[in-house]
mmCIF file of C-alpha atoms and ligand atoms in Angstrom:
data_model
loop_
_atom_site.group_PDB
_atom_site.id
_atom_site.type_symbol
_atom_site.label_atom_id
_atom_site.label_comp_id
_atom_site.label_asym_id
_atom_site.label_seq_id
_atom_site.Cartn_x
_atom_site.Cartn_y
_atom_site.Cartn_z
ATOM 1 C CA MET A 1 5.871 -25.325 5.841
ATOM 2 C CA GLU A 2 3.227 -28.136 5.966
ATOM 3 C CA ILE A 3 1.223 -27.054 2.016
ATOM 4 C CA ILE A 4 -2.533 -28.611 1.464
ATOM 5 C CA LYS A 5 -2.746 -29.516 -1.989
ATOM 6 C CA ALA A 6 -5.455 -28.622 -3.775
ATOM 7 C CA THR A 7 -8.387 -31.015 -5.368
ATOM 8 C CA LYS A 8 -8.042 -28.714 -8.499
ATOM 9 C CA LEU A 9 -6.764 -25.589 -9.635
ATOM 10 C CA LYS A 10 -9.032 -22.463 -11.026
ATOM 11 C CA GLU A 11 -8.449 -21.437 -14.434
ATOM 12 C CA LYS A 12 -6.995 -17.952 -14.914
ATOM 13 C CA PRO A 13 -7.969 -15.106 -16.075
ATOM 14 C CA ALA A 14 -7.446 -15.344 -19.903
ATOM 15 C CA ASP A 15 -7.258 -11.766 -20.459
ATOM 16 C CA GLN A 16 -3.777 -9.407 -18.709
ATOM 17 C CA SER A 17 -5.181 -5.442 -20.004
ATOM 18 C CA LYS A 18 -8.115 -6.642 -17.607
ATOM 19 C CA LEU A 19 -7.002 -7.958 -14.268
ATOM 20 C CA GLY A 20 -8.371 -3.921 -12.170
ATOM 21 C CA PHE A 21 -7.210 -4.388 -8.644
ATOM 22 C CA GLY A 22 -8.285 -7.188 -6.639
ATOM 23 C CA LYS A 23 -10.969 -9.210 -8.823
ATOM 24 C CA TYR A 24 -8.748 -12.509 -8.763
ATOM 25 C CA PHE A 25 -7.228 -14.850 -5.929
ATOM 26 C CA THR A 26 -4.510 -17.833 -6.620
ATOM 27 C CA ASP A 27 -5.210 -21.151 -5.855
ATOM 28 C CA TYR A 28 -2.860 -20.891 -2.199
ATOM 29 C CA MET A 29 -3.363 -19.014 0.558
ATOM 30 C CA PHE A 30 -0.657 -18.748 2.942
ATOM 31 C CA THR A 31 -2.042 -19.180 7.047
ATOM 32 C CA MET A 32 -0.501 -18.920 10.189
ATOM 33 C CA ARG A 33 -2.426 -19.568 14.026
ATOM 34 C CA TYR A 34 -1.274 -17.412 17.445
ATOM 35 C CA ASN A 35 -2.982 -18.030 20.819
ATOM 36 C CA THR A 36 -1.185 -16.790 24.640
ATOM 37 C CA GLU A 37 -0.430 -20.982 24.903
ATOM 38 C CA LYS A 38 1.299 -21.984 21.870
ATOM 39 C CA GLY A 39 2.285 -18.850 19.763
ATOM 40 C CA TRP A 40 2.542 -18.330 16.682
ATOM 41 C CA HIS A 41 1.839 -21.730 14.990
ATOM 42 C CA ASP A 42 0.357 -23.709 12.723
ATOM 43 C CA ALA A 43 1.387 -22.037 9.978
ATOM 44 C CA LYS A 44 0.446 -23.755 6.222
ATOM 45 C CA ILE A 45 0.417 -23.114 2.823
ATOM 46 C CA GLU A 46 -3.177 -24.584 1.892
ATOM 47 C CA PRO A 47 -6.338 -24.057 -0.893
ATOM 48 C CA TYR A 48 -7.647 -20.846 -1.184
ATOM 49 C CA ALA A 49 -11.609 -21.361 0.123
ATOM 50 C CA PRO A 50 -13.764 -19.382 3.257
ATOM 51 C CA VAL A 51 -13.063 -19.147 6.363
ATOM 52 C CA SER A 52 -15.693 -19.451 8.653
ATOM 53 C CA PHE A 53 -16.188 -17.325 11.726
ATOM 54 C CA ASP A 54 -17.960 -16.706 14.860
ATOM 55 C CA LEU A 55 -19.738 -13.740 14.333
ATOM 56 C CA ALA A 56 -18.750 -12.555 17.970
ATOM 57 C CA THR A 57 -14.721 -12.465 17.030
ATOM 58 C CA THR A 58 -13.453 -9.411 18.273
ATOM 59 C CA VAL A 59 -12.256 -8.205 14.646
ATOM 60 C CA PHE A 60 -15.458 -7.595 13.166
ATOM 61 C CA HIS A 61 -17.443 -5.449 17.280
ATOM 62 C CA TYR A 62 -13.573 -3.176 17.456
ATOM 63 C CA ALA A 63 -11.255 -3.506 14.180
ATOM 64 C CA GLN A 64 -8.674 -5.815 16.123
ATOM 65 C CA GLY A 65 -6.132 -5.838 12.685
ATOM 66 C CA ILE A 66 -3.862 -4.867 10.160
ATOM 67 C CA PHE A 67 -2.865 -5.201 7.096
ATOM 68 C CA GLU A 68 0.352 -4.993 4.902
ATOM 69 C CA GLY A 69 0.534 -4.564 0.669
ATOM 70 C CA LEU A 70 3.580 -5.947 -1.602
ATOM 71 C CA LYS A 71 4.484 -6.538 -5.504
ATOM 72 C CA ALA A 72 5.774 -9.585 -6.682
ATOM 73 C CA PHE A 73 7.436 -9.549 -11.034
ATOM 74 C CA LYS A 74 7.865 -12.011 -13.472
ATOM 75 C CA ASN A 75 10.462 -11.246 -15.972
ATOM 76 C CA GLU A 76 11.142 -13.802 -19.472
ATOM 77 C CA LYS A 77 13.751 -15.879 -17.461
ATOM 78 C CA GLY A 78 11.102 -17.297 -15.362
ATOM 79 C CA GLU A 79 12.356 -14.919 -12.829
ATOM 80 C CA ILE A 80 10.334 -14.381 -9.178
ATOM 81 C CA ARG A 81 11.323 -10.825 -7.788
ATOM 82 C CA VAL A 82 10.078 -9.529 -5.117
ATOM 83 C CA PHE A 83 10.093 -5.976 -3.674
ATOM 84 C CA ARG A 84 11.767 -5.513 -0.823
ATOM 85 C CA PRO A 85 9.261 -7.782 1.507
ATOM 86 C CA GLU A 86 11.061 -7.025 4.378
ATOM 87 C CA GLU A 87 10.906 -4.119 4.427
ATOM 88 C CA ASN A 88 6.979 -4.951 4.767
ATOM 89 C CA PHE A 89 6.927 -7.135 7.214
ATOM 90 C CA LYS A 90 8.499 -4.705 9.269
ATOM 91 C CA ARG A 91 5.837 -2.427 9.499
ATOM 92 C CA MET A 92 3.735 -5.058 9.816
ATOM 93 C CA ASN A 93 4.866 -5.180 13.229
ATOM 94 C CA ARG A 94 5.293 -1.827 13.901
ATOM 95 C CA SER A 95 1.579 -1.756 12.937
ATOM 96 C CA ALA A 96 1.212 -4.149 15.069
ATOM 97 C CA GLU A 97 2.506 -2.916 17.800
ATOM 98 C CA ARG A 98 0.411 -0.207 17.960
ATOM 99 C CA MET A 99 -2.669 -2.251 17.759
ATOM 100 C CA CYS A 100 -1.680 -4.983 20.816
ATOM 101 C CA ILE A 101 -0.998 -8.021 18.294
ATOM 102 C CA PRO A 102 1.498 -10.239 19.277
ATOM 103 C CA ALA A 103 4.839 -9.605 16.805
ATOM 104 C CA ILE A 104 5.500 -12.301 13.887
ATOM 105 C CA ASP A 105 8.815 -13.973 12.950
ATOM 106 C CA GLU A 106 9.432 -11.371 10.351
ATOM 107 C CA LYS A 107 12.330 -13.588 8.681
ATOM 108 C CA PHE A 108 10.084 -17.034 9.022
ATOM 109 C CA VAL A 109 6.309 -15.141 7.420
ATOM 110 C CA LEU A 110 9.086 -13.924 4.636
ATOM 111 C CA GLU A 111 9.377 -17.837 3.808
ATOM 112 C CA GLY A 112 6.245 -19.000 4.168
ATOM 113 C CA LEU A 113 5.710 -16.165 1.845
ATOM 114 C CA PHE A 114 8.293 -16.896 -0.925
ATOM 115 C CA GLU A 115 6.860 -20.596 -0.684
ATOM 116 C CA LEU A 116 3.614 -19.634 -0.873
ATOM 117 C CA LEU A 117 5.246 -17.397 -4.806
ATOM 118 C CA LYS A 118 7.508 -19.896 -6.325
ATOM 119 C CA LEU A 119 4.061 -22.628 -5.951
ATOM 120 C CA GLU A 120 2.050 -19.504 -7.225
ATOM 121 C CA LYS A 121 4.570 -18.469 -10.083
ATOM 122 C CA ASP A 122 2.595 -19.503 -13.102
ATOM 123 C CA TRP A 123 -0.293 -16.783 -11.868
ATOM 124 C CA ILE A 124 2.575 -14.398 -11.748
ATOM 125 C CA PRO A 125 1.174 -11.777 -14.942
ATOM 126 C CA THR A 126 4.333 -10.642 -17.480
ATOM 127 C CA ALA A 127 2.546 -8.013 -18.958
ATOM 128 C CA PRO A 128 3.023 -4.006 -18.138
ATOM 129 C CA GLY A 129 1.541 -2.853 -15.525
ATOM 130 C CA THR A 130 1.312 -5.863 -14.374
ATOM 131 C CA ALA A 131 2.061 -7.978 -10.857
ATOM 132 C CA LEU A 132 1.100 -10.027 -8.002
ATOM 133 C CA TYR A 133 -0.045 -7.801 -5.592
ATOM 134 C CA ILE A 134 0.131 -9.631 -2.214
ATOM 135 C CA ARG A 135 -1.827 -8.833 1.073
ATOM 136 C CA PRO A 136 -0.847 -10.389 4.543
ATOM 137 C CA THR A 137 -3.293 -9.229 7.077
ATOM 138 C CA ILE A 138 -3.662 -9.564 10.947
ATOM 139 C CA ILE A 139 -7.572 -10.135 12.330
ATOM 140 C CA ALA A 140 -7.871 -10.215 15.720
ATOM 141 C CA THR A 141 -10.636 -13.394 15.899
ATOM 142 C CA LYS A 142 -11.101 -14.153 20.344
ATOM 143 C CA ILE A 143 -14.140 -14.871 20.489
ATOM 144 C CA ALA A 144 -15.578 -12.244 22.831
ATOM 145 C CA LEU A 145 -17.337 -9.453 23.365
ATOM 146 C CA GLY A 146 -15.479 -7.160 26.228
ATOM 147 C CA VAL A 147 -13.001 -4.398 24.540
ATOM 148 C CA HIS A 148 -10.210 -5.767 25.048
ATOM 149 C CA ALA A 149 -6.801 -6.931 22.512
ATOM 150 C CA SER A 150 -7.892 -10.203 21.748
ATOM 151 C CA THR A 151 -5.654 -13.568 22.822
ATOM 152 C CA GLU A 152 -6.362 -15.432 19.553
ATOM 153 C CA TYR A 153 -5.375 -14.280 16.099
ATOM 154 C CA LEU A 154 -4.862 -16.142 12.320
ATOM 155 C CA PHE A 155 -2.815 -14.115 10.188
ATOM 156 C CA PHE A 156 -3.094 -14.987 6.609
ATOM 157 C CA ILE A 157 -1.373 -14.281 2.887
ATOM 158 C CA ILE A 158 -3.922 -13.408 0.215
ATOM 159 C CA LEU A 159 -3.033 -13.419 -4.081
ATOM 160 C CA SER A 160 -4.020 -11.982 -6.415
ATOM 161 C CA PRO A 161 -3.155 -10.767 -10.121
ATOM 162 C CA VAL A 162 -3.152 -6.669 -11.036
ATOM 163 C CA GLY A 163 -3.117 -4.550 -13.655
ATOM 164 C CA SER A 164 -3.089 -1.012 -12.695
ATOM 165 C CA TYR A 165 -4.931 0.549 -9.851
ATOM 166 C CA TYR A 166 -6.654 3.762 -11.401
ATOM 167 C CA ALA A 167 -9.035 1.885 -13.924
ATOM 168 C CA HIS A 168 -8.281 4.921 -16.188
ATOM 169 C CA GLY A 169 -4.088 4.064 -16.003
ATOM 170 C CA LEU A 170 -1.317 6.217 -15.945
ATOM 171 C CA ALA A 171 -3.103 9.102 -16.508
ATOM 172 C CA PRO A 172 -3.077 12.150 -14.268
ATOM 173 C CA THR A 173 -5.685 12.574 -10.943
ATOM 174 C CA ARG A 174 -8.159 14.946 -10.361
ATOM 175 C CA LEU A 175 -7.869 15.758 -6.324
ATOM 176 C CA LEU A 176 -10.090 17.170 -3.626
ATOM 177 C CA VAL A 177 -8.459 18.759 -1.155
ATOM 178 C CA GLU A 178 -10.688 17.633 2.200
ATOM 179 C CA ASP A 179 -11.454 20.378 4.211
ATOM 180 C CA TYR A 180 -13.833 18.721 6.510
ATOM 181 C CA TYR A 181 -13.392 14.947 7.583
ATOM 182 C CA THR A 182 -10.311 13.947 9.012
ATOM 183 C CA ARG A 183 -8.110 10.497 8.465
ATOM 184 C CA ALA A 184 -6.093 10.200 11.278
ATOM 185 C CA THR A 185 -4.419 12.692 14.065
ATOM 186 C CA VAL A 186 -1.147 11.734 15.834
ATOM 187 C CA GLY A 187 -2.031 9.432 18.351
ATOM 188 C CA GLY A 188 -3.877 7.916 16.801
ATOM 189 C CA THR A 189 -3.620 4.667 14.085
ATOM 190 C CA GLY A 190 -2.659 7.347 10.704
ATOM 191 C CA GLU A 191 1.069 5.207 11.168
ATOM 192 C CA SER A 192 -0.014 2.066 11.406
ATOM 193 C CA LYS A 193 -1.881 -0.222 8.814
ATOM 194 C CA CYS A 194 -4.174 -1.225 9.663
ATOM 195 C CA ILE A 195 -8.432 -1.791 9.116
ATOM 196 C CA ALA A 196 -9.761 1.420 10.082
ATOM 197 C CA ASN A 197 -8.584 3.460 9.349
ATOM 198 C CA TYR A 198 -9.762 2.675 5.380
ATOM 199 C CA ALA A 199 -13.100 2.790 7.227
ATOM 200 C CA VAL A 200 -12.635 6.449 8.181
ATOM 201 C CA SER A 201 -11.545 7.146 4.564
ATOM 202 C CA LEU A 202 -15.020 5.477 2.723
ATOM 203 C CA LYS A 203 -17.453 8.690 3.796
ATOM 204 C CA ALA A 204 -14.827 11.158 2.348
ATOM 205 C CA GLY A 205 -13.482 9.315 -0.815
ATOM 206 C CA GLU A 206 -18.203 7.863 -2.035
ATOM 207 C CA GLU A 207 -18.299 11.954 -1.707
ATOM 208 C CA ALA A 208 -15.024 12.538 -3.177
ATOM 209 C CA GLU A 209 -16.242 10.165 -5.997
ATOM 210 C CA LYS A 210 -19.710 11.383 -6.869
ATOM 211 C CA LYS A 211 -18.376 14.789 -7.470
ATOM 212 C CA GLY A 212 -15.730 12.913 -9.369
ATOM 213 C CA PHE A 213 -12.915 13.088 -8.140
ATOM 214 C CA ASP A 214 -10.157 10.342 -7.903
ATOM 215 C CA GLN A 215 -9.286 10.061 -4.417
ATOM 216 C CA VAL A 216 -9.246 12.226 -1.101
ATOM 217 C CA LEU A 217 -6.124 14.885 -0.259
ATOM 218 C CA TRP A 218 -6.029 14.911 3.512
ATOM 219 C CA LEU A 219 -5.175 17.785 5.296
ATOM 220 C CA ASP A 220 -3.674 17.324 9.266
ATOM 221 C CA ALA A 221 -7.003 16.486 11.629
ATOM 222 C CA ASN A 222 -5.643 20.120 13.906
ATOM 223 C CA GLU A 223 -5.341 22.660 11.592
ATOM 224 C CA LYS A 224 -6.875 21.383 8.017
ATOM 225 C CA LYS A 225 -3.849 23.364 7.429
ATOM 226 C CA TYR A 226 -0.753 20.253 6.366
ATOM 227 C CA VAL A 227 -0.870 18.459 3.564
ATOM 228 C CA GLU A 228 -0.835 15.128 4.734
ATOM 229 C CA GLU A 229 -1.184 12.142 2.741
ATOM 230 C CA VAL A 230 -3.991 10.817 -0.215
ATOM 231 C CA GLY A 231 -6.161 7.165 -0.092
ATOM 232 C CA SER A 232 -3.814 4.779 -0.160
ATOM 233 C CA MET A 233 -0.324 7.513 -1.712
ATOM 234 C CA ASN A 234 2.037 9.549 0.303
ATOM 235 C CA MET A 235 1.662 13.046 -1.806
ATOM 236 C CA PHE A 236 5.652 14.416 -2.730
ATOM 237 C CA PHE A 237 5.108 18.291 -5.250
ATOM 238 C CA VAL A 238 7.721 19.783 -6.597
ATOM 239 C CA ILE A 239 7.941 23.386 -6.298
ATOM 240 C CA ASP A 240 10.095 25.641 -8.175
ATOM 241 C CA GLY A 241 12.829 22.493 -8.367
ATOM 242 C CA GLU A 242 12.802 20.909 -4.815
ATOM 243 C CA VAL A 243 11.365 17.738 -4.101
ATOM 244 C CA VAL A 244 9.152 18.273 -1.535
ATOM 245 C CA THR A 245 7.129 15.229 0.769
ATOM 246 C CA PRO A 246 4.847 15.859 3.854
ATOM 247 C CA ALA A 247 7.126 14.863 7.636
ATOM 248 C CA LEU A 248 6.133 11.517 8.735
ATOM 249 C CA VAL A 249 5.090 13.267 11.905
ATOM 250 C CA GLY A 250 2.758 10.668 13.553
ATOM 251 C CA SER A 251 -0.328 10.647 11.435
ATOM 252 C CA ILE A 252 1.614 10.199 7.761
ATOM 253 C CA LEU A 253 1.916 6.491 6.854
ATOM 254 C CA PRO A 254 5.758 5.720 6.523
ATOM 255 C CA GLY A 255 5.069 4.603 2.529
ATOM 256 C CA ILE A 256 7.641 1.988 1.590
ATOM 257 C CA THR A 257 7.249 3.525 -2.348
ATOM 258 C CA ARG A 258 7.746 6.732 -0.022
ATOM 259 C CA LYS A 259 11.122 5.569 0.440
ATOM 260 C CA SER A 260 12.132 4.149 -2.068
ATOM 261 C CA SER A 261 10.940 7.624 -3.994
ATOM 262 C CA ILE A 262 13.709 9.400 -1.849
ATOM 263 C CA GLU A 263 15.706 7.521 -2.022
ATOM 264 C CA LEU A 264 16.653 7.052 -5.185
ATOM 265 C CA LEU A 265 15.225 11.028 -5.933
ATOM 266 C CA ARG A 266 18.225 11.221 -3.373
ATOM 267 C CA ALA A 267 21.101 9.292 -5.606
ATOM 268 C CA ASN A 268 20.721 10.972 -8.573
ATOM 269 C CA GLY A 269 21.289 14.310 -7.251
ATOM 270 C CA TYR A 270 17.788 15.416 -6.946
ATOM 271 C CA LYS A 271 17.532 18.078 -3.862
ATOM 272 C CA VAL A 272 14.387 16.291 -2.060
ATOM 273 C CA SER A 273 12.481 17.884 2.056
ATOM 274 C CA GLU A 274 10.399 15.699 4.474
ATOM 275 C CA ARG A 275 9.434 18.630 5.879
ATOM 276 C CA ARG A 276 5.547 20.060 6.663
ATOM 277 C CA VAL A 277 4.270 21.949 3.649
ATOM 278 C CA SER A 278 0.998 23.409 3.973
ATOM 279 C CA ILE A 279 -2.148 23.962 1.327
ATOM 280 C CA ASP A 280 -1.501 27.015 0.990
ATOM 281 C CA GLU A 281 2.615 26.793 0.055
ATOM 282 C CA VAL A 282 1.131 24.265 -2.818
ATOM 283 C CA ILE A 283 -1.962 26.278 -4.298
ATOM 284 C CA GLU A 284 0.710 30.100 -3.689
ATOM 285 C CA ALA A 285 3.504 28.392 -5.628
ATOM 286 C CA GLN A 286 0.358 27.254 -7.946
ATOM 287 C CA LYS A 287 -0.647 30.505 -8.477
ATOM 288 C CA CYS A 288 2.686 31.865 -9.386
ATOM 289 C CA GLY A 289 3.555 28.679 -11.949
ATOM 290 C CA LYS A 290 5.620 27.617 -9.494
ATOM 291 C CA LEU A 291 3.885 24.449 -8.342
ATOM 292 C CA ASN A 292 5.810 21.965 -10.621
ATOM 293 C CA GLU A 293 4.620 18.530 -9.882
ATOM 294 C CA ALA A 294 2.058 16.660 -7.653
ATOM 295 C CA PHE A 295 2.348 12.520 -7.315
ATOM 296 C CA GLY A 296 1.103 9.873 -5.329
ATOM 297 C CA THR A 297 3.259 7.133 -4.579
ATOM 298 C CA GLY A 298 2.213 3.712 -2.971
ATOM 299 C CA THR A 299 2.942 0.460 -4.047
ATOM 300 C CA ALA A 300 -0.824 -0.024 -5.827
ATOM 301 C CA ALA A 301 -0.288 2.309 -7.761
ATOM 302 C CA VAL A 302 3.597 2.807 -7.653
ATOM 303 C CA ILE A 303 3.846 6.518 -9.175
ATOM 304 C CA SER A 304 0.274 8.189 -10.238
ATOM 305 C CA PRO A 305 -0.045 11.455 -11.756
ATOM 306 C CA VAL A 306 -1.931 14.197 -10.545
ATOM 307 C CA GLY A 307 -3.842 16.691 -12.870
ATOM 308 C CA THR A 308 -5.997 18.995 -10.574
ATOM 309 C CA MET A 309 -6.745 19.384 -6.996
ATOM 310 C CA GLU A 310 -9.814 21.639 -5.920
ATOM 311 C CA TYR A 311 -9.467 23.356 -2.990
ATOM 312 C CA LYS A 312 -12.175 25.302 -1.621
ATOM 313 C CA GLY A 313 -14.755 25.074 -4.989
ATOM 314 C CA VAL A 314 -11.278 26.613 -6.970
ATOM 315 C CA ASP A 315 -9.997 23.976 -9.038
ATOM 316 C CA TYR A 316 -6.172 24.001 -10.383
ATOM 317 C CA VAL A 317 -3.910 22.379 -12.510
ATOM 318 C CA VAL A 318 -0.619 20.413 -11.661
ATOM 319 C CA ASN A 319 2.028 20.954 -15.047
ATOM 320 C CA GLY A 320 -0.923 22.052 -17.844
ATOM 321 C CA GLY A 321 -2.659 18.347 -16.280
ATOM 322 C CA GLU A 322 0.249 16.323 -17.802
ATOM 323 C CA MET A 323 2.687 13.992 -16.231
ATOM 324 C CA GLY A 324 5.560 15.569 -14.739
ATOM 325 C CA LYS A 325 9.519 14.807 -15.588
ATOM 326 C CA ILE A 326 10.586 14.009 -12.827
ATOM 327 C CA THR A 327 7.309 11.426 -12.169
ATOM 328 C CA LYS A 328 8.225 9.759 -15.350
ATOM 329 C CA TRP A 329 11.363 9.336 -14.358
ATOM 330 C CA LEU A 330 9.866 7.331 -10.784
ATOM 331 C CA TYR A 331 8.169 5.438 -11.871
ATOM 332 C CA ASP A 332 10.300 4.307 -15.053
ATOM 333 C CA THR A 333 13.005 4.228 -13.006
ATOM 334 C CA ILE A 334 10.158 2.241 -9.815
ATOM 335 C CA THR A 335 8.992 -0.102 -12.448
ATOM 336 C CA GLY A 336 12.479 -0.551 -14.262
ATOM 337 C CA ILE A 337 13.673 -1.808 -11.103
ATOM 338 C CA GLN A 338 10.550 -3.733 -10.071
ATOM 339 C CA THR A 339 10.653 -5.604 -13.568
ATOM 340 C CA GLY A 340 14.521 -5.698 -14.128
ATOM 341 C CA ARG A 341 14.991 -4.008 -16.653
ATOM 342 C CA LEU A 342 17.081 -1.440 -14.622
ATOM 343 C CA GLU A 343 20.065 -2.701 -12.461
ATOM 344 C CA ASP A 344 18.704 -2.760 -9.129
ATOM 345 C CA LYS A 345 22.012 -0.888 -7.523
ATOM 346 C CA PHE A 346 20.032 -0.736 -3.469
ATOM 347 C CA GLY A 347 19.723 -4.651 -3.660
ATOM 348 C CA TRP A 348 15.808 -3.962 -3.018
ATOM 349 C CA VAL A 349 14.530 -7.116 -4.651
ATOM 350 C CA THR A 350 14.999 -10.436 -3.806
ATOM 351 C CA LYS A 351 14.697 -12.656 -6.677
ATOM 352 C CA LEU A 352 13.137 -16.248 -6.201
HETATM 353 C C1 PLP B 401 -0.501 1.408 1.976
HETATM 354 C C2 PLP B 401 -0.253 3.304 2.778
HETATM 355 C C3 PLP B 401 -0.408 3.973 1.286
HETATM 356 C C4 PLP B 401 1.097 3.041 0.908
HETATM 357 O O1 PLP B 401 2.697 2.938 1.809
HETATM 358 P P1 PLP B 401 2.941 2.164 0.901
HETATM 359 O O2 PLP B 401 4.193 1.725 1.975
HETATM 360 O O3 PLP B 401 4.537 3.144 -0.898
HETATM 361 O O4 PLP B 401 2.736 0.908 -0.408
HETATM 362 C C5 PLP B 401 0.075 4.939 2.095
HETATM 363 N N1 PLP B 401 -1.411 5.685 2.721
HETATM 364 C C6 PLP B 401 -1.637 4.829 3.139
HETATM 365 C C7 PLP B 401 -2.535 5.532 4.406
HETATM 366 C C8 PLP B 401 -1.487 3.349 3.175
HETATM 367 O O5 PLP B 401 -2.551 2.869 3.515
#
């Protein structure tokens, strides 16, 4: 792998408690190009810098692009720990397939990422709740306005030291159950991590924010009946002692934190059901005191407790607005494995 050295390094953010999310970027990035003659080629680590594109570039017009999000941690021994990175590149190739983007060599980009992380290890924050967020992305770069899959692409990985995803940290969130706008349909792109899915979600998110909510809870597009997911998180409920999460029906993003949570809960004796769960079932459970907990799962926020849900103008409080026991246990367990405070029994962490 070619490494082009930066002539000058940036100053790192001084206060790790004020990192926020995705505001700072490190000194280097990994890039790789694709064309039909050479396939993926020209992989290198180079100084982080703006890249210029012709305005007729495909991705700007037809949103042919996909991304991933994962995290690296550093412990007191200076050991770099990456959480389930193979899963992200596997999913990236599934997204690529859906979006007509050529597959990447998962092993190769993983090695590229590891080299980049070793080079940037001083950027990995160590304060509790912080991590180095990793953003692999592929965009279509052919200059053409015809509506076709591009024949040229740019793959890149950029890195950002981050704190907690929500400004209010681990405080329970307020969700608006969205019964007008939809995010995804079965047969569409909901289960692939494509950039267009986010553009589609902005309007509902903005309206919810104006009303004081943190995020939108999406329902299925057909009937507006079944719970799908939240913004950038998968959804879990604890109903009468049973942990329930919506089944991956085709319009829901298959989260790696979701998968890890299910595996951890089951290994620790909890009953977890992946099935369709209607909003009526959730509201009914809340009304008769059986909605024990609700939380979201995702790389950025890890495990995020839900404090209230508003549906059709009525507020439903979950667990007195407090973080539930299972939610807390999962948060502590996953972050414990990620940072090395707890034993990594499943072999999820790659140590560099
Ligand atoms: C990325 C993402 C998630 C969470 O997936 P993780 O792999 O757990 O980070 C959930 N929903 C959507 C829409 C996403 O884009």
